Amino acid sequence: MKKLTTVFLGCAFVVVGLFAQKTPVVATVNVQRLMNDYTAFQAAMEKVKGSVAPVEDEMKKMQQTIQDIVTKGREAEAKVQNPALGDEAKEEARAEVMELQKQLQSEQVKLQQFRQQAQQLAQQGQKEELAPLQEKAIEAVRTVASDKGIDLVIATNNLIYADDSLEITDSVIAVLNAE
């Protein structure tokens, strides 16, 4: 009898514990739309793009210069292979090919340096401009979730399906843009 009472009380505690647990309230946030509609984030994105743009423009010019050197090199190679040219003209063409190869290598090194600079500028902009705003967005999600009694917020890009009634993106955007 004592064992039966103990088992019954144990089961009762388990059942009461199960009923006492709160069902979690879940919501979703469309992170991409959140960042697209967050005005301060978009302004920071434009600032970062603006800081990288001059370097990217210079890289385009350098790529065109490299393309021009390659074209000239092909023309000089064709002269070297031309049986109608004399030995002196072929030697001049070979010298031109060698000079163009040096120029090509130099321009490729410069281009690589500019690429690294552009990458560093983008990373610096991400760290200084965008990361703090991303943190604010996360805090805004927490604020909205807390205000609405939500226990769990999931990014919609990680879901297969979620009912539209779970979406809180508009509320989070309103909090962010109100600041």
PDB file of N, CA, C and O in Angstrom, residues 42 140-141 159 171:
ATOM      1  N   GLN A  42      19.740  51.467 -43.611  1.00  0.00           N
ATOM      2  CA  GLN A  42      19.901  51.761 -45.037  1.00  0.00           C
ATOM      3  C   GLN A  42      20.824  52.961 -45.248  1.00  0.00           C
ATOM      4  O   GLN A  42      21.646  52.965 -46.162  1.00  0.00           O
ATOM      5  N   ALA A 140      15.439  45.614 -30.510  1.00  0.00           N
ATOM      6  CA  ALA A 140      14.052  45.969 -30.841  1.00  0.00           C
ATOM      7  C   ALA A 140      13.185  44.716 -30.927  1.00  0.00           C
ATOM      8  O   ALA A 140      12.025  44.727 -30.493  1.00  0.00           O
ATOM      9  N   VAL A 141      13.742  43.639 -31.453  1.00  0.00           N
ATOM     10  CA  VAL A 141      13.003  42.365 -31.490  1.00  0.00           C
ATOM     11  C   VAL A 141      12.704  41.915 -30.063  1.00  0.00           C
ATOM     12  O   VAL A 141      11.584  41.507 -29.751  1.00  0.00           O
ATOM     13  N   LEU A 159      12.437  29.108 -41.793  1.00  0.00           N
ATOM     14  CA  LEU A 159      11.200  28.354 -41.650  1.00  0.00           C
ATOM     15  C   LEU A 159      10.712  27.813 -42.982  1.00  0.00           C
ATOM     16  O   LEU A 159      10.939  28.424 -44.026  1.00  0.00           O
ATOM     17  N   SER A 171       5.997  45.515 -36.437  1.00  0.00           N
ATOM     18  CA  SER A 171       6.113  46.117 -35.093  1.00  0.00           C
ATOM     19  C   SER A 171       7.562  46.452 -34.778  1.00  0.00           C
ATOM     20  O   SER A 171       7.856  47.512 -34.205  1.00  0.00           O
TER      21      SER A 171
END
